CSV table of C-alpha atoms and ligand atoms in Angstrom, one decimal:
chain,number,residue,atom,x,y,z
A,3,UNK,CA,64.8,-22.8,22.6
A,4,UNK,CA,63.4,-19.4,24.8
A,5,UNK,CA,66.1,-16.5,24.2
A,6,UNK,CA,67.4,-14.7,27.4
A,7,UNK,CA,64.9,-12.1,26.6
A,8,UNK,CA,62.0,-13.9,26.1
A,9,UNK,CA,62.8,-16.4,29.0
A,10,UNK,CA,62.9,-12.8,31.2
A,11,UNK,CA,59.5,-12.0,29.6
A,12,UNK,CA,58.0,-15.3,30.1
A,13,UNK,CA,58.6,-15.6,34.0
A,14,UNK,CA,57.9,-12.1,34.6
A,15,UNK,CA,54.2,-12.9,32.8
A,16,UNK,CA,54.5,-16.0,34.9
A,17,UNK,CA,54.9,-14.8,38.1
A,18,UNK,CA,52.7,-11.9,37.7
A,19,UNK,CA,50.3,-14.9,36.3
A,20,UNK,CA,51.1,-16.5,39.7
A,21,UNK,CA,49.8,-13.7,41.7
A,22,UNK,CA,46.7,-12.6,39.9
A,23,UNK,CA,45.9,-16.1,39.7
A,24,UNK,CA,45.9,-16.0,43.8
A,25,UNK,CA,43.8,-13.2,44.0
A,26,UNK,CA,41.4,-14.1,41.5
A,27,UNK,CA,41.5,-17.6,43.1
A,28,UNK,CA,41.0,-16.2,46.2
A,29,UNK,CA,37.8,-17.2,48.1
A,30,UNK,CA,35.0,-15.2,48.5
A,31,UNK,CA,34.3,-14.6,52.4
A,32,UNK,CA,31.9,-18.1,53.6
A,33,UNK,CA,28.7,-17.3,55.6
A,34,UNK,CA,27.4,-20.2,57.2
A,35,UNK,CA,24.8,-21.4,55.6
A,36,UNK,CA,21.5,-20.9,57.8
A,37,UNK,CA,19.7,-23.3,55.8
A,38,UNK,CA,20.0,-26.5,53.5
A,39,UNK,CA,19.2,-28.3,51.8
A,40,UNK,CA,16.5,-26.2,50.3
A,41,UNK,CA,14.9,-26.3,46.5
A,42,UNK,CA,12.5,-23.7,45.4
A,43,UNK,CA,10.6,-23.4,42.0
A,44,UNK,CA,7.9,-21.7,40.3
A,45,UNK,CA,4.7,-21.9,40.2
A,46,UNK,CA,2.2,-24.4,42.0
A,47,UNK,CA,3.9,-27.4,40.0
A,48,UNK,CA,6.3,-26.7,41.8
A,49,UNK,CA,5.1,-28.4,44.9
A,50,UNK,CA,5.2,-31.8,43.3
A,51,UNK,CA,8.1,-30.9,41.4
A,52,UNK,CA,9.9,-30.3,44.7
A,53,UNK,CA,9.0,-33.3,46.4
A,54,UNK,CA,10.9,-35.7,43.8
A,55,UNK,CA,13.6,-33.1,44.4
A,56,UNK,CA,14.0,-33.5,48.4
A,57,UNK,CA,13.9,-37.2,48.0
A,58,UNK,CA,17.3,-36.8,46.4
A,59,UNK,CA,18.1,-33.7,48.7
A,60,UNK,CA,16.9,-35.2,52.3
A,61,UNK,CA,19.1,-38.5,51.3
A,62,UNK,CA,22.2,-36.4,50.6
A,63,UNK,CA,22.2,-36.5,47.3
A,64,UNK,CA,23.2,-34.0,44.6
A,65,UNK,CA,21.6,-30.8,43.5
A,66,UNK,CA,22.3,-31.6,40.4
A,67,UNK,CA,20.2,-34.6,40.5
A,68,UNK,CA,17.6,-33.5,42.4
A,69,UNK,CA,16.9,-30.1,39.8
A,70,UNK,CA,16.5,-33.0,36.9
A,71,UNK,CA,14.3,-35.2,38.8
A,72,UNK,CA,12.1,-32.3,40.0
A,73,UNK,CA,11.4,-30.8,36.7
A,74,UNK,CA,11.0,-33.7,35.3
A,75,UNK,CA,7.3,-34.6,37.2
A,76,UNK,CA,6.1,-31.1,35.7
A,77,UNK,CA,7.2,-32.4,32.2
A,78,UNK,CA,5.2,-35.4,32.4
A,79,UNK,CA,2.3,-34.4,34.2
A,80,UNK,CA,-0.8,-34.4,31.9
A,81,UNK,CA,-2.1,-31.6,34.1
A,82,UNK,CA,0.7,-28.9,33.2
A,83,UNK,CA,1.5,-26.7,30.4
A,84,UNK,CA,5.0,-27.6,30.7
A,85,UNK,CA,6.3,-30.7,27.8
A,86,UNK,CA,4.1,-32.3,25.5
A,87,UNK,CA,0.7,-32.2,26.3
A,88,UNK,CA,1.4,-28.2,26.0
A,89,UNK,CA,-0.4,-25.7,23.5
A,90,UNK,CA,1.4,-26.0,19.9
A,91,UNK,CA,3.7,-23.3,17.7
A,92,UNK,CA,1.0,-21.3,15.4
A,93,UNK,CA,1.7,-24.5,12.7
A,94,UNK,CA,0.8,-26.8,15.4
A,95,UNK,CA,3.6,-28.6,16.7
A,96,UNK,CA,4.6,-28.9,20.4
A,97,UNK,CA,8.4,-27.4,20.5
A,98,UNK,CA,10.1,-27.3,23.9
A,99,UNK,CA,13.0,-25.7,25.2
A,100,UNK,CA,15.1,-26.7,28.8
A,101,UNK,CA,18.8,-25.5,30.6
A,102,UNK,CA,20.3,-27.3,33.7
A,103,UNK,CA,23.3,-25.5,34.9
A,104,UNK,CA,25.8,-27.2,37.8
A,105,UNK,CA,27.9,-25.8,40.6
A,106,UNK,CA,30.9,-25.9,38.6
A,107,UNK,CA,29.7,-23.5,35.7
A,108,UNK,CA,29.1,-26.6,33.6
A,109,UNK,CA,25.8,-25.8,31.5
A,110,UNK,CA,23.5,-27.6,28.9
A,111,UNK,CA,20.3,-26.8,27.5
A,112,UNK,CA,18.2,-28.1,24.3
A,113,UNK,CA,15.9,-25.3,22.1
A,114,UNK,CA,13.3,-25.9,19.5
A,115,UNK,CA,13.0,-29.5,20.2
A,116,UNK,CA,10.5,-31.7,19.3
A,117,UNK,CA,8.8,-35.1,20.1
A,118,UNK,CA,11.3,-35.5,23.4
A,119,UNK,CA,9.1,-36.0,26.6
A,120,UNK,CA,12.0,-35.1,29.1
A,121,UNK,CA,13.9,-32.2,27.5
A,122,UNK,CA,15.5,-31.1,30.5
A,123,UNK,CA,17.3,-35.0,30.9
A,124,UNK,CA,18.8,-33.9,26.9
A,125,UNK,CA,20.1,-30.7,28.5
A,126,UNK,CA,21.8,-32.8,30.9
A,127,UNK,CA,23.1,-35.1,28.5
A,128,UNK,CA,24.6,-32.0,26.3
A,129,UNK,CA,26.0,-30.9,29.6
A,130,UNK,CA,27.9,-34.3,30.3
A,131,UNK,CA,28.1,-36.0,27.0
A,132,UNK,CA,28.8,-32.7,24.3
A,133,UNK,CA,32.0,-30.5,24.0
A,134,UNK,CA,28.6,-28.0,23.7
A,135,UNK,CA,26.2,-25.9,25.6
A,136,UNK,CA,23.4,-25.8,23.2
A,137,UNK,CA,22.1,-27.4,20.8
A,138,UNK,CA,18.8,-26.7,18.6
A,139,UNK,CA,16.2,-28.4,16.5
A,140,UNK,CA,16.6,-31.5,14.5
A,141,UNK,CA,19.9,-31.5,15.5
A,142,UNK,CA,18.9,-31.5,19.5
A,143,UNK,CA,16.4,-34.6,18.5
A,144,UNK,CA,18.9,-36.2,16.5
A,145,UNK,CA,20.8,-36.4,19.2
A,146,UNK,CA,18.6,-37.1,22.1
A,147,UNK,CA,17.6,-40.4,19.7
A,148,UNK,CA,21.0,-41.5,19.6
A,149,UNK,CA,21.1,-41.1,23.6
A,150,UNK,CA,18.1,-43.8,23.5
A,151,UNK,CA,15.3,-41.2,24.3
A,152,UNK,CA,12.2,-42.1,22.8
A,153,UNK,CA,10.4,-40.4,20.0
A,154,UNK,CA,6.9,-39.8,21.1
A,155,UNK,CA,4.3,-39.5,18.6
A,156,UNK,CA,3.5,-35.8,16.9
A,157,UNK,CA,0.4,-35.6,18.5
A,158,UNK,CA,-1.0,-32.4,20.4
A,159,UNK,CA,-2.9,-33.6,23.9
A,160,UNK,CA,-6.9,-33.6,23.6
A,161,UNK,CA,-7.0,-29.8,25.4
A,162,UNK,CA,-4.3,-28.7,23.4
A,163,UNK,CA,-5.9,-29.8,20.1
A,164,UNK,CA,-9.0,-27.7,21.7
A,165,UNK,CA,-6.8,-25.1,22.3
A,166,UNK,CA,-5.2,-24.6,19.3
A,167,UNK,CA,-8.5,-25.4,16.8
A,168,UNK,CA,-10.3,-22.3,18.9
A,169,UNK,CA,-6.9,-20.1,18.3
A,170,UNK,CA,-7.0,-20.9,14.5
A,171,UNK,CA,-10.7,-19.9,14.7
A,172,UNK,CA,-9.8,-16.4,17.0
A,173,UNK,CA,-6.8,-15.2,15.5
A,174,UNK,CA,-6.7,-16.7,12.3
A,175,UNK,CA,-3.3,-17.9,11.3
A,176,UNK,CA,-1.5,-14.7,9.9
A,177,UNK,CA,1.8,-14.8,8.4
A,178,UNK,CA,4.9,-14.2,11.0
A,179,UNK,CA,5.8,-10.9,9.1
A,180,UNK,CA,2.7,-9.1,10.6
A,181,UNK,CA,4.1,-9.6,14.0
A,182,UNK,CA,7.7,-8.9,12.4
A,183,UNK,CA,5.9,-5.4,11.9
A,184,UNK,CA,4.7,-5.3,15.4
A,185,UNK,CA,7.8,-5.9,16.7
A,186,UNK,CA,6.8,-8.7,18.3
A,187,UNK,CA,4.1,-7.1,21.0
A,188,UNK,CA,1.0,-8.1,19.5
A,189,UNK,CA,2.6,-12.1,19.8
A,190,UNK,CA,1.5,-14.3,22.1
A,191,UNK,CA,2.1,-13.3,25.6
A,192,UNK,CA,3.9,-16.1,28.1
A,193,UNK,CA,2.4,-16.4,30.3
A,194,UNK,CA,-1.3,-15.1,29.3
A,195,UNK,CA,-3.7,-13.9,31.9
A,196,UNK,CA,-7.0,-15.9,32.5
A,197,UNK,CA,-10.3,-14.1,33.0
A,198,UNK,CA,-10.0,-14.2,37.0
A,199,UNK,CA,-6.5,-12.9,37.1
A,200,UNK,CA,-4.8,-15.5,37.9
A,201,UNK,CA,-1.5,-16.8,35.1
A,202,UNK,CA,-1.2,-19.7,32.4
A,203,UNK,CA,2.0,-20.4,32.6
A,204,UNK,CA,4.0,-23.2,30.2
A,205,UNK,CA,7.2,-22.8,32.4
A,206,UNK,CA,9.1,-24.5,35.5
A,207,UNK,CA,12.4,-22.9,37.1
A,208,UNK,CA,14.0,-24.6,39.6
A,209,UNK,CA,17.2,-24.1,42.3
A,210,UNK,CA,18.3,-25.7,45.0
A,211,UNK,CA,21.6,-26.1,47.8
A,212,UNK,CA,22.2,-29.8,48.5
A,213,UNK,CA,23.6,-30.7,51.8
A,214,UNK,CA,27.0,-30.0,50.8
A,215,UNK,CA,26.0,-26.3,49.9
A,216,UNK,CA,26.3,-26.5,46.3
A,217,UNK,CA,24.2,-25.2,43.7
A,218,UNK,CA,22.2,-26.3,41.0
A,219,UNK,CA,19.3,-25.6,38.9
A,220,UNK,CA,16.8,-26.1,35.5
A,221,UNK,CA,14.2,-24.3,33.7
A,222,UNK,CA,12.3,-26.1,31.4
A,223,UNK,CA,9.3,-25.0,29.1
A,224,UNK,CA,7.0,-25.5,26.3
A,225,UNK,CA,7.0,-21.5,25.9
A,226,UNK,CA,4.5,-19.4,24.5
A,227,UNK,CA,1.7,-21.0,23.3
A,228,UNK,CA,0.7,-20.1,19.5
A,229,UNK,CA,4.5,-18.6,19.4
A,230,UNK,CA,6.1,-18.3,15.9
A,231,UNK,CA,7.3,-21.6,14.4
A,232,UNK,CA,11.1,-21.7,15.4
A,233,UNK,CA,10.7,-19.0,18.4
A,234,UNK,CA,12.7,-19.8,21.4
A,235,UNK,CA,12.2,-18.1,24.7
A,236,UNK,CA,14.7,-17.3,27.6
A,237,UNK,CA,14.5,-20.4,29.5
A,238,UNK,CA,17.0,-22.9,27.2
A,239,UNK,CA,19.6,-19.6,27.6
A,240,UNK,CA,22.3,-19.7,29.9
A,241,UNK,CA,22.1,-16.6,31.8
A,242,UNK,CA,18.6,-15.4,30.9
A,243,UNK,CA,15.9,-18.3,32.2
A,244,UNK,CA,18.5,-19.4,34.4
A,245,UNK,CA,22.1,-18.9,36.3
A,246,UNK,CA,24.1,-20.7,38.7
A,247,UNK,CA,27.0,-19.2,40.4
A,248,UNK,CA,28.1,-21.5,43.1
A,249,UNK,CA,29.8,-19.2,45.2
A,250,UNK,CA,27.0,-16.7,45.0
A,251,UNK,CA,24.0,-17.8,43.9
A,252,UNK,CA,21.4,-19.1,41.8
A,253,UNK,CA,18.5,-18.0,39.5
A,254,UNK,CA,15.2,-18.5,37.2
A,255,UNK,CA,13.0,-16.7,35.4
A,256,UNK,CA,9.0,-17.4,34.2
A,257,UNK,CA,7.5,-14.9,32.2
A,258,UNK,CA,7.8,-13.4,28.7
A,259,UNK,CA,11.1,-14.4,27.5
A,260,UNK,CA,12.0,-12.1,25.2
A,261,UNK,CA,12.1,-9.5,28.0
A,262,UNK,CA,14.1,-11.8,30.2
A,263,UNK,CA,16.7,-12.1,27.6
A,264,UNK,CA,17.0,-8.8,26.6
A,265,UNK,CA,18.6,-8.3,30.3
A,266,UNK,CA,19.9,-11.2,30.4
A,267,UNK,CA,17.9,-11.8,33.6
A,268,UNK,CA,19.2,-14.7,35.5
A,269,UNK,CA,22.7,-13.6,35.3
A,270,UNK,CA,21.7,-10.1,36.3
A,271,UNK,CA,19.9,-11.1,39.6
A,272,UNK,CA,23.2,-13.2,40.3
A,273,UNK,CA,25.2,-10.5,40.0
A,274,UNK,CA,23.1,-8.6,42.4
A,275,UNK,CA,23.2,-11.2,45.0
A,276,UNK,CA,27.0,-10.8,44.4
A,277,UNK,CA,27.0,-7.1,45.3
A,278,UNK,CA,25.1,-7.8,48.1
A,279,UNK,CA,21.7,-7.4,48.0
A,280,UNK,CA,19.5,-10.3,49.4
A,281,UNK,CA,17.5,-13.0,47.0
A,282,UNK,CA,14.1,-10.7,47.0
A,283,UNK,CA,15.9,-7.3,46.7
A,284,UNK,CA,18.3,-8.5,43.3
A,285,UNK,CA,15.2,-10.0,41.8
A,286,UNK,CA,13.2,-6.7,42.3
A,287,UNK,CA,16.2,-4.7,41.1
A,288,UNK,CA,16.1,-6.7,37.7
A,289,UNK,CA,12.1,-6.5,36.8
A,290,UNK,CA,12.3,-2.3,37.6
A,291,UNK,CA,15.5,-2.4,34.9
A,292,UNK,CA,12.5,-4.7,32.7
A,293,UNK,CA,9.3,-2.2,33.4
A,294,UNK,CA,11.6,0.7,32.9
A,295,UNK,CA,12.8,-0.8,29.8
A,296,UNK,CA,9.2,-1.8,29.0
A,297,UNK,CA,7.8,1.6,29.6
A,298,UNK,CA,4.2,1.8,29.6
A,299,UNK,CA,4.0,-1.6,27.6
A,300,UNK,CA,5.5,-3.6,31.0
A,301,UNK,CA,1.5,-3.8,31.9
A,302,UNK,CA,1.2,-6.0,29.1
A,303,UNK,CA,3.5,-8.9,30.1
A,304,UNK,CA,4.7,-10.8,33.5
A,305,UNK,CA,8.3,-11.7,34.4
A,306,UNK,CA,9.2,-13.3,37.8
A,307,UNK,CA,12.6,-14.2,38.8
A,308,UNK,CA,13.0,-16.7,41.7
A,309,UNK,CA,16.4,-16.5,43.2
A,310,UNK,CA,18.4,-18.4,46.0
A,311,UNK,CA,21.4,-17.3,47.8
A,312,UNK,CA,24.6,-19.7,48.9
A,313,UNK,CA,23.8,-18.5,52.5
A,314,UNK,CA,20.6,-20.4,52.1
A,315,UNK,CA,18.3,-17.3,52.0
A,316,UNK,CA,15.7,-17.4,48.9
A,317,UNK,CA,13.3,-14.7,47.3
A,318,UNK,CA,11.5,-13.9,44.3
A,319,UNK,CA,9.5,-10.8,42.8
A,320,UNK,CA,7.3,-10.1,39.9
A,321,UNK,CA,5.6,-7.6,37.9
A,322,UNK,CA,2.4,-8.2,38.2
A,323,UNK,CA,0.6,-10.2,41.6
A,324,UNK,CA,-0.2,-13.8,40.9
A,325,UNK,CA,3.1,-15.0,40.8
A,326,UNK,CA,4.0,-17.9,43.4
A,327,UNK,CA,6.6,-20.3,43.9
A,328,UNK,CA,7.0,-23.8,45.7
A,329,UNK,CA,9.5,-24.0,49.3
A,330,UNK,CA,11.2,-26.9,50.2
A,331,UNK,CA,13.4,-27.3,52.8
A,332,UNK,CA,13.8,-28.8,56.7
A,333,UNK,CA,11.2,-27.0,58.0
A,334,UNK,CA,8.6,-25.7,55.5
A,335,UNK,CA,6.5,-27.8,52.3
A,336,UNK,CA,4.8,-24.5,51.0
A,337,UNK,CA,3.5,-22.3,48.3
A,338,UNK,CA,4.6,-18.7,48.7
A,339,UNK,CA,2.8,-15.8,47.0
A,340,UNK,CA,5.5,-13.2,45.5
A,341,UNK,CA,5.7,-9.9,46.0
A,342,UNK,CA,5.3,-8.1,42.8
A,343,UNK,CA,5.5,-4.2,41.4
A,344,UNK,CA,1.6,-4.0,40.9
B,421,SD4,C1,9.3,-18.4,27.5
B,421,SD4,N1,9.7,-17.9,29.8
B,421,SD4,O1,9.4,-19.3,26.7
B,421,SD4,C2,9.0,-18.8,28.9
B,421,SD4,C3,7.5,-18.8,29.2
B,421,SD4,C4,7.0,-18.9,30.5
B,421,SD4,O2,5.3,-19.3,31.9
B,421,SD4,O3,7.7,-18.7,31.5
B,421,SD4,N2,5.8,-19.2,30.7
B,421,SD4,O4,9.4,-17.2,27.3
């Protein structure tokens, strides 16, 4: 039984509960949303990628739904650098990492996994189906097998076999320690520049406001091609490659994701948006904080955030030109080329 004292204790913490739990309960001002539904994602993939997503958005459907389905035409397309027909780990094997985050702060994702063709539906599944958030590895496959996905066959796509047998010839296969030494810079860079400027990228990031105004969103990648064996990037982690705050915003990354993580970019640009600032301007904020992190060596690398706003509005920026992201929504069907620092 409570003592006098305690019971005195108790409902003074309870009604002091009570009221803090009002105020932190308390809803945000509402803007009316100027426009949805809307889903936006990186790259040119995107395009496609977005047009599986509006079938689910145009008929009413959930964001949720529609950020699987989207990402899920870049992971199968044979013309991508995103899921299995991707460049291999420096030993070789494909290894692929995805997050899908909801507008109630529920959050999956899958690292280091192997042989799955739709990572980003194992995310899901840890999301609906797990007490967890993350899971890794052979454990993440394990799993994903149980769930009735498919074990493809460990076999690298003709051009990434090509890939891979001219980087064994180029860089020679040295021992992770030497870029242990390097701290890392002298890796592989995701994504790597081609000759005429223009970005191979392994990545798609996608958000999008349903016609109910919630948020959703999902990154998925095959990240850095020729990475370390084990290496996982920023896109499977909550709050770096991707960030949903329902009552705020949304978020994804591309780029190097070792950067990304280091400030913990998604959740950053959310929090931006949160203080005010629109899409564009919180995604600029968050690669300055990266190149003057960077220093000098932010010349090396890209990172691009693509951001979306609960009023609708979306933005992106990078640090280097080339960056562009897909637009769908009532009105447009459109690549748009993202500002950028350089
Ligand atoms: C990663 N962010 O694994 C990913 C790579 C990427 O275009 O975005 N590539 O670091």
């Amino acid at each position: 039984m409570l003592d006098r004292r305690k019971f005195i204790a108790t409902s003074v913490f309870s009604s002091a509960g009570i009221l803090l739990s009002k105020k932190i309960l308390a809803k945000p001002h509402v803007v009316a949303v100027k426009n949805k539904p809307v889903v936006i994602s990186t790259w040119n993939n995107g395009l496609e990628a977005n047009k599986a997503a509006w079938k689910i958005l145009a008929a009413g459907g959930r964001a949720l739904d529609a950020v699987e389905a989207g990402v899920m035409v870049t992971e199968s397309s044979q013309d991508c650098c995103v899921g299995l027909g991707a460049n291999p780990d420096r030993d070789g094997f494909v290894t692929l990492d995805a997050s899908i985050m909801d507008e109630h702060f529920n959050c999956g994702s899958v690292a280091f996994l192997e042989r799955i063709k739709h990572p980003i539906s194992v995310a899901r599944r840890v999301m609906e189906k797990t007490p967890h958030v993350m899971l890794v590895g052979i454990g993440a496959q394990e799993f994903a097998v149980a769930e009735g996905f498919p074990l493809e066959p460990q076999k690298l796509s003709p051009e990434a076999q090509k890939a891979y047998d001219e980087w064994l010839k180029k860089s020679e296969y040295k021992p992770p320690a030497i870029n242990v030494e390097n701290n890392g810079e002298h890796g592989p860079f995701a994504p790597s520049r081609f000759d005429d400027g223009t970005w191979n990228h392994d990545t798609i990031g996608m958000v999008a406001m349903d016609a109910n105004g919630n948020l959703s969103g999902s990154c998925t990648t095959s990240g850095a091609g020729f990475k370390m064996r084990g290496r996982v990037g920023d896109s499977p982690i909550i709050g770096a490659g991707l960030y949903v705050d329902n009552e705020v915003g949304a978020c994804t990354s591309t780029g190097q994701g070792e950067d990304v993580i280091r400030v913990a970019g998604s959740h950053s640009v959310v929090e931006m948006m949160r203080q005010g600032l629109s899409p564009e301007k919180a995604c600029k904020k968050i690669i300055e904080r990266i190149i003057r992190i960077k220093g000098e060596k932010a010349k090396e690398i890209q990172v691009a955030f693509l951001a979306l706003n609960k009023n609708g509005e979306v933005g992106a920026y990078a640090i280097h030109g080339g960056f562009s992201f897909a637009l769908r929504d009532n009105k447009n069907e459109k690549l748009i080329s993202a500002k950028s620092f350089d």
